[in-house]
mmCIF file of C-alpha atoms in Angstrom:
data_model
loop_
_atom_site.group_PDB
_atom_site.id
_atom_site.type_symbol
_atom_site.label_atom_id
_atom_site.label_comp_id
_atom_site.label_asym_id
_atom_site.label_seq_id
_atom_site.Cartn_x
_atom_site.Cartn_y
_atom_site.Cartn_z
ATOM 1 C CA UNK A 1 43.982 -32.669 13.197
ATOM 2 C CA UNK A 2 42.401 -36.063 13.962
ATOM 3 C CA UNK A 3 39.525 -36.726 16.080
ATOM 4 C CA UNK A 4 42.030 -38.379 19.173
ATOM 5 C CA UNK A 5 43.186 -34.531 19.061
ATOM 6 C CA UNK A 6 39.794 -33.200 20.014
ATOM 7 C CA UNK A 7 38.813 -33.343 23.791
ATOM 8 C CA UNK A 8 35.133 -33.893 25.052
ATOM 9 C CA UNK A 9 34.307 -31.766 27.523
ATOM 10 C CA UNK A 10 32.862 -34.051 29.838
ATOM 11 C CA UNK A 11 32.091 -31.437 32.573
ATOM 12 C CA UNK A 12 29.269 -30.233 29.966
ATOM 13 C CA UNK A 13 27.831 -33.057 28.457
ATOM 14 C CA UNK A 14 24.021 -33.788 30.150
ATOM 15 C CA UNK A 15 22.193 -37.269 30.235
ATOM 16 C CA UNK A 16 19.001 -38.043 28.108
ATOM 17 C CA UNK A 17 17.103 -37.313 31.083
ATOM 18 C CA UNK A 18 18.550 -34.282 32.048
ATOM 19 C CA UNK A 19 18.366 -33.143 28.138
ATOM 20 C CA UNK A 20 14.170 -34.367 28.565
ATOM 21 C CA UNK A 21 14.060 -31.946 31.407
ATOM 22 C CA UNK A 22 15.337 -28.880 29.957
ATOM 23 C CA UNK A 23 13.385 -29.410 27.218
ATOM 24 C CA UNK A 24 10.255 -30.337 29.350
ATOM 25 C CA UNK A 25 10.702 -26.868 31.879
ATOM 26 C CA UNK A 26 11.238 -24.630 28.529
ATOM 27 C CA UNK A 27 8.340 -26.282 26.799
ATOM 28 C CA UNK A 28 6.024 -24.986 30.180
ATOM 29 C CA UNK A 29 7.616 -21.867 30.701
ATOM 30 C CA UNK A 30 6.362 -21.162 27.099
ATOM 31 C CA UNK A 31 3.295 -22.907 27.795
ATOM 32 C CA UNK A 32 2.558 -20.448 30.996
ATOM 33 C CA UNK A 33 3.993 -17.028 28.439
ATOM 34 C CA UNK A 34 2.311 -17.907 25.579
ATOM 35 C CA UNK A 35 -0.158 -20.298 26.048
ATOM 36 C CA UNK A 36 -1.094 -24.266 24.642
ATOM 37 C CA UNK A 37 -3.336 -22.653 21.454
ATOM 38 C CA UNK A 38 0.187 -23.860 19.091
ATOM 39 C CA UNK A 39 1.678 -25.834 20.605
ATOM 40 C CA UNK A 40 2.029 -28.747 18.028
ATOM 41 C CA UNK A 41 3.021 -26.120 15.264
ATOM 42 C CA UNK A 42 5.784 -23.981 17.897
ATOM 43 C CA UNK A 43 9.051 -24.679 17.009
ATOM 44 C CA UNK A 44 11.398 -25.832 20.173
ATOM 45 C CA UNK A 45 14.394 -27.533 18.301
ATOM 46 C CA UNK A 46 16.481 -26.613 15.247
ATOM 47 C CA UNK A 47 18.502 -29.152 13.223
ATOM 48 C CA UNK A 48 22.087 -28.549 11.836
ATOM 49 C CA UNK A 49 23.997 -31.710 9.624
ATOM 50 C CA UNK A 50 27.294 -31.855 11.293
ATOM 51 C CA UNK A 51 29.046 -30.779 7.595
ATOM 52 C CA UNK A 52 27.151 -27.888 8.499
ATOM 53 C CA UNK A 53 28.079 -26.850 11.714
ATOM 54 C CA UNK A 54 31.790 -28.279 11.506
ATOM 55 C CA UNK A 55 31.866 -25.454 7.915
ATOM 56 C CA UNK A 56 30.728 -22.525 9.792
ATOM 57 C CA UNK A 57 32.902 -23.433 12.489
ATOM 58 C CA UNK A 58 36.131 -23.280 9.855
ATOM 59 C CA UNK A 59 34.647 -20.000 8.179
ATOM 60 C CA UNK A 60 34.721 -18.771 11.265
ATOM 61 C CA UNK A 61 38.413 -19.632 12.143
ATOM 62 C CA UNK A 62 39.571 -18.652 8.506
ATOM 63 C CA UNK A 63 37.540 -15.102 8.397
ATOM 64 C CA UNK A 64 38.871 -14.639 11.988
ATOM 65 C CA UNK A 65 42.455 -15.030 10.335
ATOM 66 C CA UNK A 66 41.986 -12.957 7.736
ATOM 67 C CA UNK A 67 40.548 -9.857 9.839
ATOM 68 C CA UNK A 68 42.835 -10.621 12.608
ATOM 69 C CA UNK A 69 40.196 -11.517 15.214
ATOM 70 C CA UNK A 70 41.280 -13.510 18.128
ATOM 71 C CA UNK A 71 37.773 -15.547 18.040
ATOM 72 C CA UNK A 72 36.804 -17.618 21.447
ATOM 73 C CA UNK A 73 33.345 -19.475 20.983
ATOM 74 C CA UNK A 74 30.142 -19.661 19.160
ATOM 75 C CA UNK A 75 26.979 -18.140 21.073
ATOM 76 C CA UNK A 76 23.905 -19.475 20.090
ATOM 77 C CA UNK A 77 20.910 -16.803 20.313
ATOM 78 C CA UNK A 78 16.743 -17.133 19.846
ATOM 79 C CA UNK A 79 15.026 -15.673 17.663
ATOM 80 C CA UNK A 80 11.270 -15.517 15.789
ATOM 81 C CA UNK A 81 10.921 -14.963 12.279
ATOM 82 C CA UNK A 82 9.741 -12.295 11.176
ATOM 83 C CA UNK A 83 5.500 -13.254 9.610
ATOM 84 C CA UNK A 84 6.371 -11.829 6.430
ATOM 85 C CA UNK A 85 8.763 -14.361 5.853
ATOM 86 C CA UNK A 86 8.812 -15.513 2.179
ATOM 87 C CA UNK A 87 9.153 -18.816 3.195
ATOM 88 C CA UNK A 88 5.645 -18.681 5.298
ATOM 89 C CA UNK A 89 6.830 -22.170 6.767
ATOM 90 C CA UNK A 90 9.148 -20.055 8.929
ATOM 91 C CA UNK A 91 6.997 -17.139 9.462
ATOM 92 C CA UNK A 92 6.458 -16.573 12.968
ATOM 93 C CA UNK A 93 8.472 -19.633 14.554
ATOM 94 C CA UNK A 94 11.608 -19.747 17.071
ATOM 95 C CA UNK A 95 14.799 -20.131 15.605
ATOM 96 C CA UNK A 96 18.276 -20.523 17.089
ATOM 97 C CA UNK A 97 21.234 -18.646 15.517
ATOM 98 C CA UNK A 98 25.048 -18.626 16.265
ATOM 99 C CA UNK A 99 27.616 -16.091 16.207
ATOM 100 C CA UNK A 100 31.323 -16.082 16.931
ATOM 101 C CA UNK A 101 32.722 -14.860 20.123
ATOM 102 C CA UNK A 102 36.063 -12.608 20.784
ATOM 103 C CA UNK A 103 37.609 -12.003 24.218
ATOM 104 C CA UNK A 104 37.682 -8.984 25.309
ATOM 105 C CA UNK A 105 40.951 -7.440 26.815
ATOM 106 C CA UNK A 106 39.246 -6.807 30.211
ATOM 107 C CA UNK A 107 38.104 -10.874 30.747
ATOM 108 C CA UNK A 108 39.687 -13.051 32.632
ATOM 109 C CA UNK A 109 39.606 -16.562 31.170
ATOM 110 C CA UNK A 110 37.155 -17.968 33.917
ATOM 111 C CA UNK A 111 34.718 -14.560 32.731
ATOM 112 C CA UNK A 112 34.595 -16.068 29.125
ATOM 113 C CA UNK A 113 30.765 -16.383 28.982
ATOM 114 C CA UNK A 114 30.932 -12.312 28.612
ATOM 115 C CA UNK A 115 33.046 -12.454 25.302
ATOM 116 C CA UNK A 116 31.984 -9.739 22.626
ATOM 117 C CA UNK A 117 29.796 -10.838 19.815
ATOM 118 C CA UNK A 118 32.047 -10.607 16.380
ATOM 119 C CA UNK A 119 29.500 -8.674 13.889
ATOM 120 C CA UNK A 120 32.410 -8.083 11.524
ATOM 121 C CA UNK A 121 32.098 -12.124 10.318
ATOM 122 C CA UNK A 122 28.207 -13.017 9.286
ATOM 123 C CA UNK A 123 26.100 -15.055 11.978
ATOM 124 C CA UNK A 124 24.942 -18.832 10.761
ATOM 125 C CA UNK A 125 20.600 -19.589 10.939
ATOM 126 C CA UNK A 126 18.470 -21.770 8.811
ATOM 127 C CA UNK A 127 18.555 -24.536 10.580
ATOM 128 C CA UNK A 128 15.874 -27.089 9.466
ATOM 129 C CA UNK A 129 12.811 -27.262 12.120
ATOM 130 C CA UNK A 130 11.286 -29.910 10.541
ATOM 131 C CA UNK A 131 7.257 -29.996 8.813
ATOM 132 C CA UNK A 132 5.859 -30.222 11.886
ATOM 133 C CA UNK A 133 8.381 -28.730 13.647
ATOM 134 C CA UNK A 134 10.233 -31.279 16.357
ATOM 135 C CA UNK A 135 9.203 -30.332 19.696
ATOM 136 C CA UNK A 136 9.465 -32.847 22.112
ATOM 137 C CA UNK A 137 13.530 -34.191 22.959
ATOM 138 C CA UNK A 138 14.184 -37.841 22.288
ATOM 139 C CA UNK A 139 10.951 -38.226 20.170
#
């Protein structure tokens, strides 16, 4: 497959500003939860190489093959480490992990969001946060 055969989907993709935003209204609503006592230590972003993310993405097609799993998508979920982390580094900060997706036989294709998460083929985390963590978009 070359990269002409790969569409954007241009209905999705968000401007620098719009990305500043989100990342602006999470960074309060966290603020207003948990308060401004971490703030330069809290993780808010998590950092995949694209060899990475374009591996897990094949694992995840070739496992689904093997077990016969019609995967659909990748859902990203958030998550804390646990504080008795080995790596203290981690302990205690957001993370962001993804797991593949399978339609279920009741969806309709415009209900896709609702896919089942595929716990038979392992989730991908360890993203790298950075030392401090990055917490501000577009800095």
């Amino acid at each position: 497959m070359s990269m002409s055969d790969y569409k954007t989907p241009n209905e999705k993709l968000i401007t620098s500003q719009q990305a500043s935003e989100l990342n602006a209204c999470y960074k309060e609503k966290q603020h207003s939860v948990f308060g401004t006592e971490n703030d330069h230590d809290s993780c808010c972003s998590n950092w995949y190489s694209l060899e990475d993310l374009e591996g897990y993405i094949n694992y995840v097609k070739q496992n689904a093959l093997e077990k016969k799993i019609n995967v659909d998508g990748i859902r990203f979920y958030f998550g804390v480490y646990p504080e008795n982390m080995k790596d203290k580094s981690k302990a205690g900060q957001n993370t962001l992990f993804m797991c593949p997706t399978k339609a279920s036989s009741e969806l309709s294709r415009d209900e896709e969001a609702n896919s089942e998460d595929v716990t038979e083929i392992p989730a991908m985390n360890l993203g790298d946060q950075g030392n401090p963590p990055q917490n501000i978009y577009g800095k």
